[in-house]
Amino acid sequence: MQVLQIRPMEQISVDQDRLGALYTQLGEAGAEDVVCRALEDLARRLTQCEQHFRDAAWADLQKSARSLIAISDQIGMADLAKVARDVGQCVTNNDATALAATLSRLFRIGERSLTAIWDIDEMPE
């Protein structure tokens, strides 16, 4: 018997209109600063989510997920924000199985989202 390992790949998108608005509002240097800080924050929050899950620190996990939503929305990462909302809902529903699956999805999308923003061919000016 052979075991097939499934590796889900999801399309990641960055809202270029949201990024464009940041660049218009803050200028190139200001927007790049905001995006860089946001990406650092996202990476830190994703790591915190993983640790909170391992520690069964549900309130802290929910708080980190809410932070991910706010940061993701700010820089146009709607996919990541949606999955972070789903994580929060799983915690609220006390659904451990769904939480484990949704966190796995959060980490996959988070990892890909962190690099997707730099893969945009033309950054807004």
mmCIF file with all atom_site columns, C-alpha atoms in Angstrom:
data_model
loop_
_atom_site.group_PDB
_atom_site.id
_atom_site.type_symbol
_atom_site.label_atom_id
_atom_site.label_alt_id
_atom_site.label_comp_id
_atom_site.label_asym_id
_atom_site.label_entity_id
_atom_site.label_seq_id
_atom_site.pdbx_PDB_ins_code
_atom_site.Cartn_x
_atom_site.Cartn_y
_atom_site.Cartn_z
_atom_site.occupancy
_atom_site.B_iso_or_equiv
_atom_site.pdbx_formal_charge
_atom_site.auth_seq_id
_atom_site.auth_comp_id
_atom_site.auth_asym_id
_atom_site.auth_atom_id
_atom_site.pdbx_PDB_model_num
ATOM 1   C CA . MET A 1 1   ? 0.000   0.000  0.000   1.00 0.00 ? 1   MET A CA 1
ATOM 2   C CA . GLN A 1 2   ? 1.319   3.377  -0.987  1.00 0.00 ? 2   GLN A CA 1
ATOM 3   C CA . VAL A 1 3   ? 0.429   6.515  0.952   1.00 0.00 ? 3   VAL A CA 1
ATOM 4   C CA . LEU A 1 4   ? -0.246  9.605  -1.085  1.00 0.00 ? 4   LEU A CA 1
ATOM 5   C CA . GLN A 1 5   ? 0.747   12.874 0.511   1.00 0.00 ? 5   GLN A CA 1
ATOM 6   C CA . ILE A 1 6   ? -1.392  15.825 -0.482  1.00 0.00 ? 6   ILE A CA 1
ATOM 7   C CA . ARG A 1 7   ? 0.239   19.241 -0.547  1.00 0.00 ? 7   ARG A CA 1
ATOM 8   C CA . PRO A 1 8   ? -2.449  21.889 -0.956  1.00 0.00 ? 8   PRO A CA 1
ATOM 9   C CA . MET A 1 9   ? -1.425  24.884 -3.045  1.00 0.00 ? 9   MET A CA 1
ATOM 10  C CA . GLU A 1 10  ? -3.659  27.893 -2.939  1.00 0.00 ? 10  GLU A CA 1
ATOM 11  C CA . GLN A 1 11  ? -3.522  30.945 -5.132  1.00 0.00 ? 11  GLN A CA 1
ATOM 12  C CA . ILE A 1 12  ? -2.461  34.000 -3.165  1.00 0.00 ? 12  ILE A CA 1
ATOM 13  C CA . SER A 1 13  ? -3.435  37.476 -4.231  1.00 0.00 ? 13  SER A CA 1
ATOM 14  C CA . VAL A 1 14  ? -2.437  40.898 -3.026  1.00 0.00 ? 14  VAL A CA 1
ATOM 15  C CA . ASP A 1 15  ? -4.907  43.739 -3.424  1.00 0.00 ? 15  ASP A CA 1
ATOM 16  C CA . GLN A 1 16  ? -2.890  46.099 -5.596  1.00 0.00 ? 16  GLN A CA 1
ATOM 17  C CA . ASP A 1 17  ? -5.521  48.815 -5.169  1.00 0.00 ? 17  ASP A CA 1
ATOM 18  C CA . ARG A 1 18  ? -4.924  48.732 -1.407  1.00 0.00 ? 18  ARG A CA 1
ATOM 19  C CA . LEU A 1 19  ? -1.167  48.937 -1.956  1.00 0.00 ? 19  LEU A CA 1
ATOM 20  C CA . GLY A 1 20  ? -1.646  51.711 -4.494  1.00 0.00 ? 20  GLY A CA 1
ATOM 21  C CA . ALA A 1 21  ? -3.669  53.683 -1.957  1.00 0.00 ? 21  ALA A CA 1
ATOM 22  C CA . LEU A 1 22  ? -0.852  53.289 0.584   1.00 0.00 ? 22  LEU A CA 1
ATOM 23  C CA . TYR A 1 23  ? 1.697   54.554 -1.920  1.00 0.00 ? 23  TYR A CA 1
ATOM 24  C CA . THR A 1 24  ? -0.526  57.494 -2.862  1.00 0.00 ? 24  THR A CA 1
ATOM 25  C CA . GLN A 1 25  ? -1.227  58.369 0.738   1.00 0.00 ? 25  GLN A CA 1
ATOM 26  C CA . LEU A 1 26  ? 2.265   57.875 2.192   1.00 0.00 ? 26  LEU A CA 1
ATOM 27  C CA . GLY A 1 27  ? 4.603   58.230 -0.755  1.00 0.00 ? 27  GLY A CA 1
ATOM 28  C CA . GLU A 1 28  ? 7.039   55.547 -1.873  1.00 0.00 ? 28  GLU A CA 1
ATOM 29  C CA . ALA A 1 29  ? 9.358   55.641 1.143   1.00 0.00 ? 29  ALA A CA 1
ATOM 30  C CA . GLY A 1 30  ? 6.512   55.803 3.662   1.00 0.00 ? 30  GLY A CA 1
ATOM 31  C CA . ALA A 1 31  ? 4.563   52.994 2.021   1.00 0.00 ? 31  ALA A CA 1
ATOM 32  C CA . GLU A 1 32  ? 7.618   50.752 1.763   1.00 0.00 ? 32  GLU A CA 1
ATOM 33  C CA . ASP A 1 33  ? 8.309   51.357 5.448   1.00 0.00 ? 33  ASP A CA 1
ATOM 34  C CA . VAL A 1 34  ? 4.720   50.430 6.369   1.00 0.00 ? 34  VAL A CA 1
ATOM 35  C CA . VAL A 1 35  ? 4.811   47.301 4.186   1.00 0.00 ? 35  VAL A CA 1
ATOM 36  C CA . CYS A 1 36  ? 8.172   46.161 5.598   1.00 0.00 ? 36  CYS A CA 1
ATOM 37  C CA . ARG A 1 37  ? 7.008   46.638 9.188   1.00 0.00 ? 37  ARG A CA 1
ATOM 38  C CA . ALA A 1 38  ? 3.733   44.879 8.394   1.00 0.00 ? 38  ALA A CA 1
ATOM 39  C CA . LEU A 1 39  ? 5.560   41.886 6.917   1.00 0.00 ? 39  LEU A CA 1
ATOM 40  C CA . GLU A 1 40  ? 7.785   41.636 9.985   1.00 0.00 ? 40  GLU A CA 1
ATOM 41  C CA . ASP A 1 41  ? 4.701   41.846 12.207  1.00 0.00 ? 41  ASP A CA 1
ATOM 42  C CA . LEU A 1 42  ? 2.912   39.173 10.183  1.00 0.00 ? 42  LEU A CA 1
ATOM 43  C CA . ALA A 1 43  ? 5.854   36.786 10.495  1.00 0.00 ? 43  ALA A CA 1
ATOM 44  C CA . ARG A 1 44  ? 6.019   37.377 14.245  1.00 0.00 ? 44  ARG A CA 1
ATOM 45  C CA . ARG A 1 45  ? 2.252   36.920 14.703  1.00 0.00 ? 45  ARG A CA 1
ATOM 46  C CA . LEU A 1 46  ? 2.246   33.685 12.702  1.00 0.00 ? 46  LEU A CA 1
ATOM 47  C CA . THR A 1 47  ? 4.991   32.329 14.956  1.00 0.00 ? 47  THR A CA 1
ATOM 48  C CA . GLN A 1 48  ? 2.998   33.420 18.004  1.00 0.00 ? 48  GLN A CA 1
ATOM 49  C CA . CYS A 1 49  ? -0.108  31.653 16.694  1.00 0.00 ? 49  CYS A CA 1
ATOM 50  C CA . GLU A 1 50  ? 1.826   28.420 16.385  1.00 0.00 ? 50  GLU A CA 1
ATOM 51  C CA . GLN A 1 51  ? 3.207   28.754 19.922  1.00 0.00 ? 51  GLN A CA 1
ATOM 52  C CA . HIS A 1 52  ? -0.194  29.657 21.404  1.00 0.00 ? 52  HIS A CA 1
ATOM 53  C CA . PHE A 1 53  ? -1.717  26.594 19.748  1.00 0.00 ? 53  PHE A CA 1
ATOM 54  C CA . ARG A 1 54  ? 0.992   24.332 21.176  1.00 0.00 ? 54  ARG A CA 1
ATOM 55  C CA . ASP A 1 55  ? 0.484   25.905 24.614  1.00 0.00 ? 55  ASP A CA 1
ATOM 56  C CA . ALA A 1 56  ? -3.328  25.666 24.339  1.00 0.00 ? 56  ALA A CA 1
ATOM 57  C CA . ALA A 1 57  ? -3.402  29.419 25.048  1.00 0.00 ? 57  ALA A CA 1
ATOM 58  C CA . TRP A 1 58  ? -6.719  29.972 23.273  1.00 0.00 ? 58  TRP A CA 1
ATOM 59  C CA . ALA A 1 59  ? -7.297  33.600 24.297  1.00 0.00 ? 59  ALA A CA 1
ATOM 60  C CA . ASP A 1 60  ? -3.786  34.514 23.164  1.00 0.00 ? 60  ASP A CA 1
ATOM 61  C CA . LEU A 1 61  ? -4.278  32.620 19.902  1.00 0.00 ? 61  LEU A CA 1
ATOM 62  C CA . GLN A 1 62  ? -7.465  34.537 19.239  1.00 0.00 ? 62  GLN A CA 1
ATOM 63  C CA . LYS A 1 63  ? -5.713  37.842 20.017  1.00 0.00 ? 63  LYS A CA 1
ATOM 64  C CA . SER A 1 64  ? -2.862  37.028 17.617  1.00 0.00 ? 64  SER A CA 1
ATOM 65  C CA . ALA A 1 65  ? -5.375  36.043 14.923  1.00 0.00 ? 65  ALA A CA 1
ATOM 66  C CA . ARG A 1 66  ? -7.159  39.395 15.344  1.00 0.00 ? 66  ARG A CA 1
ATOM 67  C CA . SER A 1 67  ? -3.817  41.174 14.939  1.00 0.00 ? 67  SER A CA 1
ATOM 68  C CA . LEU A 1 68  ? -3.154  39.193 11.758  1.00 0.00 ? 68  LEU A CA 1
ATOM 69  C CA . ILE A 1 69  ? -6.509  40.343 10.384  1.00 0.00 ? 69  ILE A CA 1
ATOM 70  C CA . ALA A 1 70  ? -5.763  44.020 10.994  1.00 0.00 ? 70  ALA A CA 1
ATOM 71  C CA . ILE A 1 71  ? -2.233  43.884 9.597   1.00 0.00 ? 71  ILE A CA 1
ATOM 72  C CA . SER A 1 72  ? -3.249  41.810 6.562   1.00 0.00 ? 72  SER A CA 1
ATOM 73  C CA . ASP A 1 73  ? -6.128  44.123 5.715   1.00 0.00 ? 73  ASP A CA 1
ATOM 74  C CA . GLN A 1 74  ? -3.836  47.144 5.938   1.00 0.00 ? 74  GLN A CA 1
ATOM 75  C CA . ILE A 1 75  ? -1.557  45.899 3.163   1.00 0.00 ? 75  ILE A CA 1
ATOM 76  C CA . GLY A 1 76  ? -4.111  44.144 0.961   1.00 0.00 ? 76  GLY A CA 1
ATOM 77  C CA . MET A 1 77  ? -3.720  40.508 1.995   1.00 0.00 ? 77  MET A CA 1
ATOM 78  C CA . ALA A 1 78  ? -7.399  39.599 2.054   1.00 0.00 ? 78  ALA A CA 1
ATOM 79  C CA . ASP A 1 79  ? -6.740  35.834 1.801   1.00 0.00 ? 79  ASP A CA 1
ATOM 80  C CA . LEU A 1 80  ? -4.625  35.852 4.933   1.00 0.00 ? 80  LEU A CA 1
ATOM 81  C CA . ALA A 1 81  ? -7.133  38.042 6.786   1.00 0.00 ? 81  ALA A CA 1
ATOM 82  C CA . LYS A 1 82  ? -9.993  35.677 5.898   1.00 0.00 ? 82  LYS A CA 1
ATOM 83  C CA . VAL A 1 83  ? -8.181  32.599 7.172   1.00 0.00 ? 83  VAL A CA 1
ATOM 84  C CA . ALA A 1 84  ? -7.159  34.436 10.358  1.00 0.00 ? 84  ALA A CA 1
ATOM 85  C CA . ARG A 1 85  ? -10.874 35.218 10.891  1.00 0.00 ? 85  ARG A CA 1
ATOM 86  C CA . ASP A 1 86  ? -11.614 31.516 10.409  1.00 0.00 ? 86  ASP A CA 1
ATOM 87  C CA . VAL A 1 87  ? -8.999  30.646 13.062  1.00 0.00 ? 87  VAL A CA 1
ATOM 88  C CA . GLY A 1 88  ? -10.703 33.004 15.504  1.00 0.00 ? 88  GLY A CA 1
ATOM 89  C CA . GLN A 1 89  ? -14.061 31.421 14.745  1.00 0.00 ? 89  GLN A CA 1
ATOM 90  C CA . CYS A 1 90  ? -12.672 27.926 15.377  1.00 0.00 ? 90  CYS A CA 1
ATOM 91  C CA . VAL A 1 91  ? -11.393 29.078 18.774  1.00 0.00 ? 91  VAL A CA 1
ATOM 92  C CA . THR A 1 92  ? -14.768 30.646 19.579  1.00 0.00 ? 92  THR A CA 1
ATOM 93  C CA . ASN A 1 93  ? -16.532 27.418 18.550  1.00 0.00 ? 93  ASN A CA 1
ATOM 94  C CA . ASN A 1 94  ? -14.082 25.345 20.615  1.00 0.00 ? 94  ASN A CA 1
ATOM 95  C CA . ASP A 1 95  ? -13.574 23.076 17.593  1.00 0.00 ? 95  ASP A CA 1
ATOM 96  C CA . ALA A 1 96  ? -10.103 21.567 17.986  1.00 0.00 ? 96  ALA A CA 1
ATOM 97  C CA . THR A 1 97  ? -10.180 19.551 14.766  1.00 0.00 ? 97  THR A CA 1
ATOM 98  C CA . ALA A 1 98  ? -11.236 22.498 12.621  1.00 0.00 ? 98  ALA A CA 1
ATOM 99  C CA . LEU A 1 99  ? -8.737  24.719 14.440  1.00 0.00 ? 99  LEU A CA 1
ATOM 100 C CA . ALA A 1 100 ? -5.821  22.397 13.655  1.00 0.00 ? 100 ALA A CA 1
ATOM 101 C CA . ALA A 1 101 ? -6.792  22.248 9.974   1.00 0.00 ? 101 ALA A CA 1
ATOM 102 C CA . THR A 1 102 ? -7.441  25.980 9.732   1.00 0.00 ? 102 THR A CA 1
ATOM 103 C CA . LEU A 1 103 ? -4.152  26.829 11.425  1.00 0.00 ? 103 LEU A CA 1
ATOM 104 C CA . SER A 1 104 ? -2.337  24.645 8.913   1.00 0.00 ? 104 SER A CA 1
ATOM 105 C CA . ARG A 1 105 ? -4.030  26.615 6.166   1.00 0.00 ? 105 ARG A CA 1
ATOM 106 C CA . LEU A 1 106 ? -3.145  29.890 7.917   1.00 0.00 ? 106 LEU A CA 1
ATOM 107 C CA . PHE A 1 107 ? 0.533   28.928 7.996   1.00 0.00 ? 107 PHE A CA 1
ATOM 108 C CA . ARG A 1 108 ? 0.534   27.883 4.319   1.00 0.00 ? 108 ARG A CA 1
ATOM 109 C CA . ILE A 1 109 ? -1.180  31.060 3.195   1.00 0.00 ? 109 ILE A CA 1
ATOM 110 C CA . GLY A 1 110 ? 0.872   33.171 5.580   1.00 0.00 ? 110 GLY A CA 1
ATOM 111 C CA . GLU A 1 111 ? 4.139   31.850 4.236   1.00 0.00 ? 111 GLU A CA 1
ATOM 112 C CA . ARG A 1 112 ? 3.104   32.381 0.649   1.00 0.00 ? 112 ARG A CA 1
ATOM 113 C CA . SER A 1 113 ? 1.620   35.808 1.395   1.00 0.00 ? 113 SER A CA 1
ATOM 114 C CA . LEU A 1 114 ? 4.860   37.025 2.921   1.00 0.00 ? 114 LEU A CA 1
ATOM 115 C CA . THR A 1 115 ? 6.640   36.443 -0.374  1.00 0.00 ? 115 THR A CA 1
ATOM 116 C CA . ALA A 1 116 ? 3.744   37.277 -2.725  1.00 0.00 ? 116 ALA A CA 1
ATOM 117 C CA . ILE A 1 117 ? 3.887   40.981 -2.040  1.00 0.00 ? 117 ILE A CA 1
ATOM 118 C CA . TRP A 1 118 ? 7.456   41.126 -3.389  1.00 0.00 ? 118 TRP A CA 1
ATOM 119 C CA . ASP A 1 119 ? 6.537   39.099 -6.450  1.00 0.00 ? 119 ASP A CA 1
ATOM 120 C CA . ILE A 1 120 ? 4.294   41.824 -7.812  1.00 0.00 ? 120 ILE A CA 1
ATOM 121 C CA . ASP A 1 121 ? 5.759   42.863 -11.144 1.00 0.00 ? 121 ASP A CA 1
ATOM 122 C CA . GLU A 1 122 ? 5.001   46.531 -10.755 1.00 0.00 ? 122 GLU A CA 1
ATOM 123 C CA . MET A 1 123 ? 4.809   48.047 -7.314  1.00 0.00 ? 123 MET A CA 1
ATOM 124 C CA . PRO A 1 124 ? 2.399   50.990 -7.199  1.00 0.00 ? 124 PRO A CA 1
ATOM 125 C CA . GLU A 1 125 ? 3.895   54.436 -7.309  1.00 0.00 ? 125 GLU A CA 1
#
